[in-house]
Amino acid sequence: MPQQPPVRSTPTRPPRPDASMSLLTNVMDHSLDDGYAEAAARKEAEGTSGMPKTVRAKLGLAAGLVLAALVVTVGAAQARVAAPVVAKERQELIDRIERQTASADKLEDRVDTLRDDVSARQRAALKEDGGSDQADLVSILSGATAVHGPGVKLVVNDAKEASSGGGNGDPRETSDFSDTGRVRDRDMQRVVNGLWQSGAEAISINGQRLTALSAIRAAGDAILVDNKPLVPPYTVLAVGDGKRLSTKFQNSADGQYLHALHENFDIRTSISVEDDVRLPAAPSVIVRTAEPSAEKGTS
């Protein structure tokens, strides 16, 4: 039996130690993704073929700074040119205001002079028509002449904490203005009316004489008497029988109203009997409609 040649076995290579870690091996051998590698190569090619981007960015920034400096320089030059014109216009406006103010002061002085002249002529006419006693009485009642005599001094002032009543420190900005310690125009109206009803013969507030045509109003934080602003404290002088006037006013409804303002809202008040108070004359009343009766002795 013929013998067959022996079968030779091919030697086998030993397996790699990292054969079981093929994914990790691939990551280690190709740490940079192909897309990133291509982008890096393209960027390197562009950098060698043209101007670097950093240089172009610096040139753009420099151009922007130059443009901004140019704009600022042009603006400063224009302002420098316009400054004398603005200063001249401002000075002209100031001069005009000063001239108009001086003219208004002169007109006011002229009005006061004419008012005094009219008052003197009215008193002279009243003396010729009805005697000096009647003329003096009419002058006193109309407020056309200064008066003095016994009476009372009533001082009404805001509460000490009136400026902190809420609303950013302004009581007038609160939701309920009546619950603050500010003296209002209607408060002074009640005070004055109460004094008239209690027997006062002449009244003034902070030196402003009241007449039958006087009005007490408010404008912002100020109380106006005949359109003239007054500031607290409000000093009310009333000519009359001092002791009787004081007692009657404090017992009246208006006096009790003033007392309630003091008790509830801390509005400060004080009243005193004076031996002699002096009230100035009121501006002359300008008669536009009333005419004397043609027949004397008729009512």
PDB file of C-alpha atoms in Angstrom:
ATOM      1  CA  MET A   1       0.000   0.000   0.000  1.00  0.00           C
ATOM      2  CA  PRO A   2       1.489   3.180  -1.146  1.00  0.00           C
ATOM      3  CA  GLN A   3       2.296   5.649   1.477  1.00  0.00           C
ATOM      4  CA  GLN A   4       0.758   9.133   1.185  1.00  0.00           C
ATOM      5  CA  PRO A   5       2.974  12.024   1.776  1.00  0.00           C
ATOM      6  CA  PRO A   6       2.467  13.452   5.135  1.00  0.00           C
ATOM      7  CA  VAL A   7       0.241  16.546   5.315  1.00  0.00           C
ATOM      8  CA  ARG A   8       2.262  19.519   6.437  1.00  0.00           C
ATOM      9  CA  SER A   9       0.446  21.861   8.672  1.00  0.00           C
ATOM     10  CA  THR A  10       0.954  25.628   8.130  1.00  0.00           C
ATOM     11  CA  PRO A  11       2.180  27.398  11.185  1.00  0.00           C
ATOM     12  CA  THR A  12      -0.405  29.739  12.737  1.00  0.00           C
ATOM     13  CA  ARG A  13       0.454  33.276  13.988  1.00  0.00           C
ATOM     14  CA  PRO A  14      -0.237  33.999  17.559  1.00  0.00           C
ATOM     15  CA  PRO A  15      -3.216  36.440  18.049  1.00  0.00           C
ATOM     16  CA  ARG A  16      -2.537  40.057  18.922  1.00  0.00           C
ATOM     17  CA  PRO A  17      -2.876  40.880  22.558  1.00  0.00           C
ATOM     18  CA  ASP A  18      -5.270  43.711  21.744  1.00  0.00           C
ATOM     19  CA  ALA A  19      -7.400  41.698  19.336  1.00  0.00           C
ATOM     20  CA  SER A  20     -10.353  41.910  21.678  1.00  0.00           C
ATOM     21  CA  MET A  21     -10.046  45.767  21.856  1.00  0.00           C
ATOM     22  CA  SER A  22     -10.451  46.570  18.170  1.00  0.00           C
ATOM     23  CA  LEU A  23     -12.724  49.637  18.770  1.00  0.00           C
ATOM     24  CA  LEU A  24     -10.322  51.175  21.262  1.00  0.00           C
ATOM     25  CA  THR A  25      -7.406  50.435  18.934  1.00  0.00           C
ATOM     26  CA  ASN A  26      -9.167  52.185  16.053  1.00  0.00           C
ATOM     27  CA  VAL A  27      -9.814  55.264  18.206  1.00  0.00           C
ATOM     28  CA  MET A  28      -6.165  55.396  19.274  1.00  0.00           C
ATOM     29  CA  ASP A  29      -4.853  54.972  15.728  1.00  0.00           C
ATOM     30  CA  HIS A  30      -7.280  57.587  14.296  1.00  0.00           C
ATOM     31  CA  SER A  31      -7.583  60.169  17.072  1.00  0.00           C
ATOM     32  CA  LEU A  32      -8.545  62.983  14.652  1.00  0.00           C
ATOM     33  CA  ASP A  33     -11.750  62.591  12.706  1.00  0.00           C
ATOM     34  CA  ASP A  34     -11.395  62.652   8.961  1.00  0.00           C
ATOM     35  CA  GLY A  35     -13.632  65.721   8.636  1.00  0.00           C
ATOM     36  CA  TYR A  36     -11.572  67.661  11.174  1.00  0.00           C
ATOM     37  CA  ALA A  37      -8.403  66.597   9.411  1.00  0.00           C
ATOM     38  CA  GLU A  38      -9.702  67.912   6.099  1.00  0.00           C
ATOM     39  CA  ALA A  39     -10.775  71.222   7.649  1.00  0.00           C
ATOM     40  CA  ALA A  40      -7.340  71.667   9.274  1.00  0.00           C
ATOM     41  CA  ALA A  41      -5.619  70.963   5.981  1.00  0.00           C
ATOM     42  CA  ARG A  42      -7.851  73.451   4.131  1.00  0.00           C
ATOM     43  CA  LYS A  43      -7.243  76.164   6.746  1.00  0.00           C
ATOM     44  CA  GLU A  44      -3.507  75.615   6.507  1.00  0.00           C
ATOM     45  CA  ALA A  45      -3.691  75.896   2.717  1.00  0.00           C
ATOM     46  CA  GLU A  46      -5.642  79.167   2.913  1.00  0.00           C
ATOM     47  CA  GLY A  47      -3.186  80.580   5.431  1.00  0.00           C
ATOM     48  CA  THR A  48      -0.237  79.940   3.194  1.00  0.00           C
ATOM     49  CA  SER A  49      -1.947  81.216   0.044  1.00  0.00           C
ATOM     50  CA  GLY A  50      -3.293  84.589   1.365  1.00  0.00           C
ATOM     51  CA  MET A  51      -3.286  87.071   4.259  1.00  0.00           C
ATOM     52  CA  PRO A  52      -3.896  85.594   7.716  1.00  0.00           C
ATOM     53  CA  LYS A  53      -7.341  86.296   9.207  1.00  0.00           C
ATOM     54  CA  THR A  54      -5.833  87.859  12.334  1.00  0.00           C
ATOM     55  CA  VAL A  55      -4.171  90.518  10.218  1.00  0.00           C
ATOM     56  CA  ARG A  56      -7.397  91.260   8.369  1.00  0.00           C
ATOM     57  CA  ALA A  57      -9.282  91.556  11.698  1.00  0.00           C
ATOM     58  CA  LYS A  58      -6.714  93.999  13.051  1.00  0.00           C
ATOM     59  CA  LEU A  59      -6.936  96.097   9.901  1.00  0.00           C
ATOM     60  CA  GLY A  60     -10.766  96.182  10.173  1.00  0.00           C
ATOM     61  CA  LEU A  61     -10.590  97.236  13.812  1.00  0.00           C
ATOM     62  CA  ALA A  62      -8.092  99.970  12.995  1.00  0.00           C
ATOM     63  CA  ALA A  63     -10.329 101.263  10.214  1.00  0.00           C
ATOM     64  CA  GLY A  64     -13.318 101.357  12.601  1.00  0.00           C
ATOM     65  CA  LEU A  65     -11.347 103.284  15.201  1.00  0.00           C
ATOM     66  CA  VAL A  66     -10.202 105.792  12.604  1.00  0.00           C
ATOM     67  CA  LEU A  67     -13.791 106.302  11.446  1.00  0.00           C
ATOM     68  CA  ALA A  68     -15.035 106.779  15.024  1.00  0.00           C
ATOM     69  CA  ALA A  69     -12.270 109.282  15.747  1.00  0.00           C
ATOM     70  CA  LEU A  70     -13.209 111.165  12.576  1.00  0.00           C
ATOM     71  CA  VAL A  71     -16.857 111.359  13.614  1.00  0.00           C
ATOM     72  CA  VAL A  72     -15.944 112.600  17.097  1.00  0.00           C
ATOM     73  CA  THR A  73     -13.575 115.187  15.667  1.00  0.00           C
ATOM     74  CA  VAL A  74     -16.181 116.502  13.233  1.00  0.00           C
ATOM     75  CA  GLY A  75     -18.802 116.664  16.016  1.00  0.00           C
ATOM     76  CA  ALA A  76     -16.438 118.540  18.326  1.00  0.00           C
ATOM     77  CA  ALA A  77     -15.594 121.000  15.559  1.00  0.00           C
ATOM     78  CA  GLN A  78     -19.259 121.650  14.852  1.00  0.00           C
ATOM     79  CA  ALA A  79     -19.988 122.134  18.563  1.00  0.00           C
ATOM     80  CA  ARG A  80     -17.068 124.553  18.839  1.00  0.00           C
ATOM     81  CA  VAL A  81     -18.408 126.545  15.917  1.00  0.00           C
ATOM     82  CA  ALA A  82     -21.990 126.564  17.270  1.00  0.00           C
ATOM     83  CA  ALA A  83     -21.023 127.368  20.891  1.00  0.00           C
ATOM     84  CA  PRO A  84     -20.676 131.146  20.421  1.00  0.00           C
ATOM     85  CA  VAL A  85     -24.033 131.288  18.656  1.00  0.00           C
ATOM     86  CA  VAL A  86     -25.766 129.366  21.460  1.00  0.00           C
ATOM     87  CA  ALA A  87     -24.099 131.517  24.112  1.00  0.00           C
ATOM     88  CA  LYS A  88     -25.170 134.677  22.311  1.00  0.00           C
ATOM     89  CA  GLU A  89     -28.782 133.511  22.027  1.00  0.00           C
ATOM     90  CA  ARG A  90     -28.796 132.539  25.703  1.00  0.00           C
ATOM     91  CA  GLN A  91     -27.468 135.942  26.760  1.00  0.00           C
ATOM     92  CA  GLU A  92     -30.033 137.696  24.572  1.00  0.00           C
ATOM     93  CA  LEU A  93     -32.790 135.663  26.225  1.00  0.00           C
ATOM     94  CA  ILE A  94     -31.476 136.537  29.708  1.00  0.00           C
ATOM     95  CA  ASP A  95     -31.327 140.233  28.811  1.00  0.00           C
ATOM     96  CA  ARG A  96     -34.853 140.101  27.449  1.00  0.00           C
ATOM     97  CA  ILE A  97     -36.153 138.458  30.626  1.00  0.00           C
ATOM     98  CA  GLU A  98     -34.421 141.052  32.785  1.00  0.00           C
ATOM     99  CA  ARG A  99     -35.878 143.907  30.719  1.00  0.00           C
ATOM    100  CA  GLN A 100     -39.383 142.462  30.884  1.00  0.00           C
ATOM    101  CA  THR A 101     -39.047 141.875  34.625  1.00  0.00           C
ATOM    102  CA  ALA A 102     -37.955 145.453  35.206  1.00  0.00           C
ATOM    103  CA  SER A 103     -40.846 146.689  33.053  1.00  0.00           C
ATOM    104  CA  ALA A 104     -43.309 144.545  35.042  1.00  0.00           C
ATOM    105  CA  ASP A 105     -41.943 145.932  38.323  1.00  0.00           C
ATOM    106  CA  LYS A 106     -42.426 149.483  37.079  1.00  0.00           C
ATOM    107  CA  LEU A 107     -45.981 148.708  35.992  1.00  0.00           C
ATOM    108  CA  GLU A 108     -46.720 147.160  39.376  1.00  0.00           C
ATOM    109  CA  ASP A 109     -45.420 150.247  41.145  1.00  0.00           C
ATOM    110  CA  ARG A 110     -47.566 152.373  38.845  1.00  0.00           C
ATOM    111  CA  VAL A 111     -50.618 150.265  39.674  1.00  0.00           C
ATOM    112  CA  ASP A 112     -49.986 150.678  43.395  1.00  0.00           C
ATOM    113  CA  THR A 113     -49.707 154.445  42.972  1.00  0.00           C
ATOM    114  CA  LEU A 114     -52.918 154.646  40.975  1.00  0.00           C
ATOM    115  CA  ARG A 115     -54.688 152.385  43.467  1.00  0.00           C
ATOM    116  CA  ASP A 116     -53.734 154.667  46.332  1.00  0.00           C
ATOM    117  CA  ASP A 117     -54.927 157.673  44.350  1.00  0.00           C
ATOM    118  CA  VAL A 118     -58.262 156.000  43.594  1.00  0.00           C
ATOM    119  CA  SER A 119     -58.701 155.086  47.262  1.00  0.00           C
ATOM    120  CA  ALA A 120     -58.016 158.663  48.306  1.00  0.00           C
ATOM    121  CA  ARG A 121     -60.519 160.000  45.779  1.00  0.00           C
ATOM    122  CA  GLN A 122     -63.145 157.503  46.922  1.00  0.00           C
ATOM    123  CA  ARG A 123     -62.728 158.515  50.547  1.00  0.00           C
ATOM    124  CA  ALA A 124     -62.937 162.184  49.605  1.00  0.00           C
ATOM    125  CA  ALA A 125     -66.117 161.567  47.633  1.00  0.00           C
ATOM    126  CA  LEU A 126     -67.686 159.662  50.516  1.00  0.00           C
ATOM    127  CA  LYS A 127     -66.877 162.468  52.937  1.00  0.00           C
ATOM    128  CA  GLU A 128     -68.510 165.053  50.685  1.00  0.00           C
ATOM    129  CA  ASP A 129     -71.610 162.900  50.258  1.00  0.00           C
ATOM    130  CA  GLY A 130     -72.247 161.376  53.664  1.00  0.00           C
ATOM    131  CA  GLY A 131     -69.791 162.714  56.172  1.00  0.00           C
ATOM    132  CA  SER A 132     -66.477 161.427  57.466  1.00  0.00           C
ATOM    133  CA  ASP A 133     -67.982 158.899  59.899  1.00  0.00           C
ATOM    134  CA  GLN A 134     -69.825 157.080  57.145  1.00  0.00           C
ATOM    135  CA  ALA A 135     -66.779 157.231  54.908  1.00  0.00           C
ATOM    136  CA  ASP A 136     -64.577 155.731  57.609  1.00  0.00           C
ATOM    137  CA  LEU A 137     -67.094 152.965  58.269  1.00  0.00           C
ATOM    138  CA  VAL A 138     -67.339 152.105  54.594  1.00  0.00           C
ATOM    139  CA  SER A 139     -63.552 152.075  54.286  1.00  0.00           C
ATOM    140  CA  ILE A 140     -63.211 149.721  57.232  1.00  0.00           C
ATOM    141  CA  LEU A 141     -65.919 147.357  56.054  1.00  0.00           C
ATOM    142  CA  SER A 142     -64.551 147.270  52.502  1.00  0.00           C
ATOM    143  CA  GLY A 143     -60.983 146.790  53.689  1.00  0.00           C
ATOM    144  CA  ALA A 144     -59.836 149.904  51.879  1.00  0.00           C
ATOM    145  CA  THR A 145     -57.998 151.276  54.895  1.00  0.00           C
ATOM    146  CA  ALA A 146     -55.614 149.821  57.466  1.00  0.00           C
ATOM    147  CA  VAL A 147     -57.163 149.121  60.875  1.00  0.00           C
ATOM    148  CA  HIS A 148     -56.036 148.169  64.350  1.00  0.00           C
ATOM    149  CA  GLY A 149     -57.661 147.289  67.623  1.00  0.00           C
ATOM    150  CA  PRO A 150     -58.209 144.443  70.077  1.00  0.00           C
ATOM    151  CA  GLY A 151     -58.728 140.993  68.676  1.00  0.00           C
ATOM    152  CA  VAL A 152     -57.318 137.480  68.423  1.00  0.00           C
ATOM    153  CA  LYS A 153     -54.303 135.855  66.862  1.00  0.00           C
ATOM    154  CA  LEU A 154     -54.855 132.369  65.461  1.00  0.00           C
ATOM    155  CA  VAL A 155     -51.911 130.340  64.116  1.00  0.00           C
ATOM    156  CA  VAL A 156     -52.540 127.202  62.046  1.00  0.00           C
ATOM    157  CA  ASN A 157     -49.608 125.054  60.942  1.00  0.00           C
ATOM    158  CA  ASP A 158     -49.001 121.686  59.286  1.00  0.00           C
ATOM    159  CA  ALA A 159     -48.242 118.668  61.437  1.00  0.00           C
ATOM    160  CA  LYS A 160     -44.569 118.016  62.143  1.00  0.00           C
ATOM    161  CA  GLU A 161     -44.664 114.734  60.213  1.00  0.00           C
ATOM    162  CA  ALA A 162     -46.784 116.082  57.363  1.00  0.00           C
ATOM    163  CA  SER A 163     -43.956 115.632  54.830  1.00  0.00           C
ATOM    164  CA  SER A 164     -43.741 111.882  55.534  1.00  0.00           C
ATOM    165  CA  GLY A 165     -47.329 110.933  54.873  1.00  0.00           C
ATOM    166  CA  GLY A 166     -46.450 108.389  52.163  1.00  0.00           C
ATOM    167  CA  GLY A 167     -46.384 108.588  48.401  1.00  0.00           C
ATOM    168  CA  ASN A 168     -42.667 109.379  48.027  1.00  0.00           C
ATOM    169  CA  GLY A 169     -42.804 111.766  50.979  1.00  0.00           C
ATOM    170  CA  ASP A 170     -45.535 113.948  49.467  1.00  0.00           C
ATOM    171  CA  PRO A 171     -48.888 113.641  51.261  1.00  0.00           C
ATOM    172  CA  ARG A 172     -50.657 114.922  48.151  1.00  0.00           C
ATOM    173  CA  GLU A 173     -49.585 111.775  46.311  1.00  0.00           C
ATOM    174  CA  THR A 174     -51.315 109.450  48.761  1.00  0.00           C
ATOM    175  CA  SER A 175     -54.595 107.750  47.998  1.00  0.00           C
ATOM    176  CA  ASP A 176     -56.368 109.606  50.828  1.00  0.00           C
ATOM    177  CA  PHE A 177     -55.078 113.136  51.081  1.00  0.00           C
ATOM    178  CA  SER A 178     -57.544 114.021  53.837  1.00  0.00           C
ATOM    179  CA  ASP A 179     -55.762 111.661  56.227  1.00  0.00           C
ATOM    180  CA  THR A 180     -52.551 113.690  56.301  1.00  0.00           C
ATOM    181  CA  GLY A 181     -51.293 116.535  58.438  1.00  0.00           C
ATOM    182  CA  ARG A 182     -51.384 119.186  55.740  1.00  0.00           C
ATOM    183  CA  VAL A 183     -53.497 122.308  56.116  1.00  0.00           C
ATOM    184  CA  ARG A 184     -55.755 122.635  53.113  1.00  0.00           C
ATOM    185  CA  ASP A 185     -57.490 125.611  51.568  1.00  0.00           C
ATOM    186  CA  ARG A 186     -60.897 124.414  52.775  1.00  0.00           C
ATOM    187  CA  ASP A 187     -59.541 124.296  56.332  1.00  0.00           C
ATOM    188  CA  MET A 188     -58.609 127.962  56.125  1.00  0.00           C
ATOM    189  CA  GLN A 189     -61.972 128.759  54.560  1.00  0.00           C
ATOM    190  CA  ARG A 190     -63.751 127.275  57.563  1.00  0.00           C
ATOM    191  CA  VAL A 191     -61.465 129.118  59.983  1.00  0.00           C
ATOM    192  CA  VAL A 192     -62.133 132.478  58.323  1.00  0.00           C
ATOM    193  CA  ASN A 193     -65.875 131.910  58.041  1.00  0.00           C
ATOM    194  CA  GLY A 194     -65.991 130.868  61.691  1.00  0.00           C
ATOM    195  CA  LEU A 195     -64.235 134.076  62.741  1.00  0.00           C
ATOM    196  CA  TRP A 196     -66.612 136.224  60.672  1.00  0.00           C
ATOM    197  CA  GLN A 197     -69.608 134.481  62.245  1.00  0.00           C
ATOM    198  CA  SER A 198     -68.096 134.889  65.718  1.00  0.00           C
ATOM    199  CA  GLY A 199     -68.012 138.679  65.365  1.00  0.00           C
ATOM    200  CA  ALA A 200     -64.730 139.558  63.656  1.00  0.00           C
ATOM    201  CA  GLU A 201     -64.753 143.010  62.054  1.00  0.00           C
ATOM    202  CA  ALA A 202     -61.594 142.647  59.938  1.00  0.00           C
ATOM    203  CA  ILE A 203     -59.389 139.645  59.144  1.00  0.00           C
ATOM    204  CA  SER A 204     -56.014 139.077  57.518  1.00  0.00           C
ATOM    205  CA  ILE A 205     -53.987 135.932  56.729  1.00  0.00           C
ATOM    206  CA  ASN A 206     -50.210 136.304  56.707  1.00  0.00           C
ATOM    207  CA  GLY A 207     -50.637 140.026  56.173  1.00  0.00           C
ATOM    208  CA  GLN A 208     -53.158 139.625  53.333  1.00  0.00           C
ATOM    209  CA  ARG A 209     -56.333 141.579  54.144  1.00  0.00           C
ATOM    210  CA  LEU A 210     -59.596 139.806  53.390  1.00  0.00           C
ATOM    211  CA  THR A 211     -62.605 141.514  51.846  1.00  0.00           C
ATOM    212  CA  ALA A 212     -66.039 140.453  50.662  1.00  0.00           C
ATOM    213  CA  LEU A 213     -64.455 139.470  47.323  1.00  0.00           C
ATOM    214  CA  SER A 214     -61.498 137.522  48.734  1.00  0.00           C
ATOM    215  CA  ALA A 215     -61.017 133.919  47.647  1.00  0.00           C
ATOM    216  CA  ILE A 216     -59.011 131.192  49.379  1.00  0.00           C
ATOM    217  CA  ARG A 217     -57.868 128.531  46.934  1.00  0.00           C
ATOM    218  CA  ALA A 218     -55.109 125.944  46.521  1.00  0.00           C
ATOM    219  CA  ALA A 219     -52.458 125.681  43.809  1.00  0.00           C
ATOM    220  CA  GLY A 220     -50.175 122.704  44.245  1.00  0.00           C
ATOM    221  CA  ASP A 221     -48.674 122.820  47.733  1.00  0.00           C
ATOM    222  CA  ALA A 222     -49.545 126.489  48.275  1.00  0.00           C
ATOM    223  CA  ILE A 223     -52.697 128.133  49.579  1.00  0.00           C
ATOM    224  CA  LEU A 224     -53.669 131.227  47.612  1.00  0.00           C
ATOM    225  CA  VAL A 225     -55.414 134.229  49.098  1.00  0.00           C
ATOM    226  CA  ASP A 226     -56.574 136.533  46.314  1.00  0.00           C
ATOM    227  CA  ASN A 227     -54.142 134.712  43.978  1.00  0.00           C
ATOM    228  CA  LYS A 228     -51.181 135.387  46.259  1.00  0.00           C
ATOM    229  CA  PRO A 229     -49.417 132.244  47.541  1.00  0.00           C
ATOM    230  CA  LEU A 230     -48.960 131.835  51.274  1.00  0.00           C
ATOM    231  CA  VAL A 231     -46.762 129.394  53.164  1.00  0.00           C
ATOM    232  CA  PRO A 232     -47.282 127.858  56.598  1.00  0.00           C
ATOM    233  CA  PRO A 233     -47.585 128.709  59.374  1.00  0.00           C
ATOM    234  CA  TYR A 234     -50.766 130.631  58.604  1.00  0.00           C
ATOM    235  CA  THR A 235     -51.203 133.542  60.983  1.00  0.00           C
ATOM    236  CA  VAL A 236     -54.779 134.814  61.110  1.00  0.00           C
ATOM    237  CA  LEU A 237     -55.393 138.191  62.757  1.00  0.00           C
ATOM    238  CA  ALA A 238     -58.956 139.253  63.526  1.00  0.00           C
ATOM    239  CA  VAL A 239     -60.097 142.559  64.977  1.00  0.00           C
ATOM    240  CA  GLY A 240     -62.991 142.392  67.433  1.00  0.00           C
ATOM    241  CA  ASP A 241     -63.891 141.905  71.068  1.00  0.00           C
ATOM    242  CA  GLY A 242     -60.893 139.681  71.775  1.00  0.00           C
ATOM    243  CA  LYS A 243     -62.097 137.548  74.669  1.00  0.00           C
ATOM    244  CA  ARG A 244     -65.639 137.189  73.380  1.00  0.00           C
ATOM    245  CA  LEU A 245     -64.420 136.501  69.842  1.00  0.00           C
ATOM    246  CA  SER A 246     -62.017 133.800  71.011  1.00  0.00           C
ATOM    247  CA  THR A 247     -64.586 132.042  73.187  1.00  0.00           C
ATOM    248  CA  LYS A 248     -67.334 132.149  70.590  1.00  0.00           C
ATOM    249  CA  PHE A 249     -65.084 130.873  67.817  1.00  0.00           C
ATOM    250  CA  GLN A 250     -63.728 127.949  69.843  1.00  0.00           C
ATOM    251  CA  ASN A 251     -67.266 126.895  70.784  1.00  0.00           C
ATOM    252  CA  SER A 252     -68.553 127.170  67.211  1.00  0.00           C
ATOM    253  CA  ALA A 253     -68.740 124.306  64.701  1.00  0.00           C
ATOM    254  CA  ASP A 254     -65.733 125.696  62.832  1.00  0.00           C
ATOM    255  CA  GLY A 255     -63.720 125.961  66.027  1.00  0.00           C
ATOM    256  CA  GLN A 256     -64.577 122.346  66.852  1.00  0.00           C
ATOM    257  CA  TYR A 257     -63.569 121.385  63.305  1.00  0.00           C
ATOM    258  CA  LEU A 258     -60.158 122.979  63.867  1.00  0.00           C
ATOM    259  CA  HIS A 259     -59.865 121.158  67.198  1.00  0.00           C
ATOM    260  CA  ALA A 260     -60.633 117.852  65.438  1.00  0.00           C
ATOM    261  CA  LEU A 261     -57.857 118.517  62.935  1.00  0.00           C
ATOM    262  CA  HIS A 262     -55.463 118.923  65.839  1.00  0.00           C
ATOM    263  CA  GLU A 263     -56.650 115.802  67.653  1.00  0.00           C
ATOM    264  CA  ASN A 264     -56.849 113.483  64.635  1.00  0.00           C
ATOM    265  CA  PHE A 265     -54.138 114.732  62.267  1.00  0.00           C
ATOM    266  CA  ASP A 266     -51.737 116.588  64.589  1.00  0.00           C
ATOM    267  CA  ILE A 267     -52.276 119.905  62.821  1.00  0.00           C
ATOM    268  CA  ARG A 268     -50.815 122.518  65.146  1.00  0.00           C
ATOM    269  CA  THR A 269     -53.064 125.366  66.262  1.00  0.00           C
ATOM    270  CA  SER A 270     -52.892 128.139  68.837  1.00  0.00           C
ATOM    271  CA  ILE A 271     -55.191 131.049  69.625  1.00  0.00           C
ATOM    272  CA  SER A 272     -54.540 134.022  71.864  1.00  0.00           C
ATOM    273  CA  VAL A 273     -56.326 137.216  72.796  1.00  0.00           C
ATOM    274  CA  GLU A 274     -54.415 140.351  71.760  1.00  0.00           C
ATOM    275  CA  ASP A 275     -54.781 143.901  73.028  1.00  0.00           C
ATOM    276  CA  ASP A 276     -53.897 145.453  69.691  1.00  0.00           C
ATOM    277  CA  VAL A 277     -53.591 143.807  66.269  1.00  0.00           C
ATOM    278  CA  ARG A 278     -52.828 145.706  63.080  1.00  0.00           C
ATOM    279  CA  LEU A 279     -54.193 144.792  59.677  1.00  0.00           C
ATOM    280  CA  PRO A 280     -53.047 146.355  56.403  1.00  0.00           C
ATOM    281  CA  ALA A 281     -55.391 147.790  53.802  1.00  0.00           C
ATOM    282  CA  ALA A 282     -56.611 145.594  50.980  1.00  0.00           C
ATOM    283  CA  PRO A 283     -56.161 146.524  47.323  1.00  0.00           C
ATOM    284  CA  SER A 284     -58.874 148.858  46.105  1.00  0.00           C
ATOM    285  CA  VAL A 285     -61.994 147.199  44.775  1.00  0.00           C
ATOM    286  CA  ILE A 286     -62.556 148.060  41.117  1.00  0.00           C
ATOM    287  CA  VAL A 287     -66.252 148.715  40.497  1.00  0.00           C
ATOM    288  CA  ARG A 288     -67.269 147.751  36.966  1.00  0.00           C
ATOM    289  CA  THR A 289     -71.018 147.202  37.188  1.00  0.00           C
ATOM    290  CA  ALA A 290     -72.552 148.976  40.200  1.00  0.00           C
ATOM    291  CA  GLU A 291     -73.763 152.562  39.714  1.00  0.00           C
ATOM    292  CA  PRO A 292     -75.087 155.052  42.277  1.00  0.00           C
ATOM    293  CA  SER A 293     -78.810 155.489  42.411  1.00  0.00           C
ATOM    294  CA  ALA A 294     -80.156 158.619  40.707  1.00  0.00           C
ATOM    295  CA  GLU A 295     -82.629 159.284  43.515  1.00  0.00           C
ATOM    296  CA  LYS A 296     -81.184 159.981  46.930  1.00  0.00           C
ATOM    297  CA  GLY A 297     -82.821 158.585  50.005  1.00  0.00           C
ATOM    298  CA  THR A 298     -84.160 155.490  48.277  1.00  0.00           C
ATOM    299  CA  SER A 299     -83.125 152.057  49.334  1.00  0.00           C
TER     300      SER A 299
END
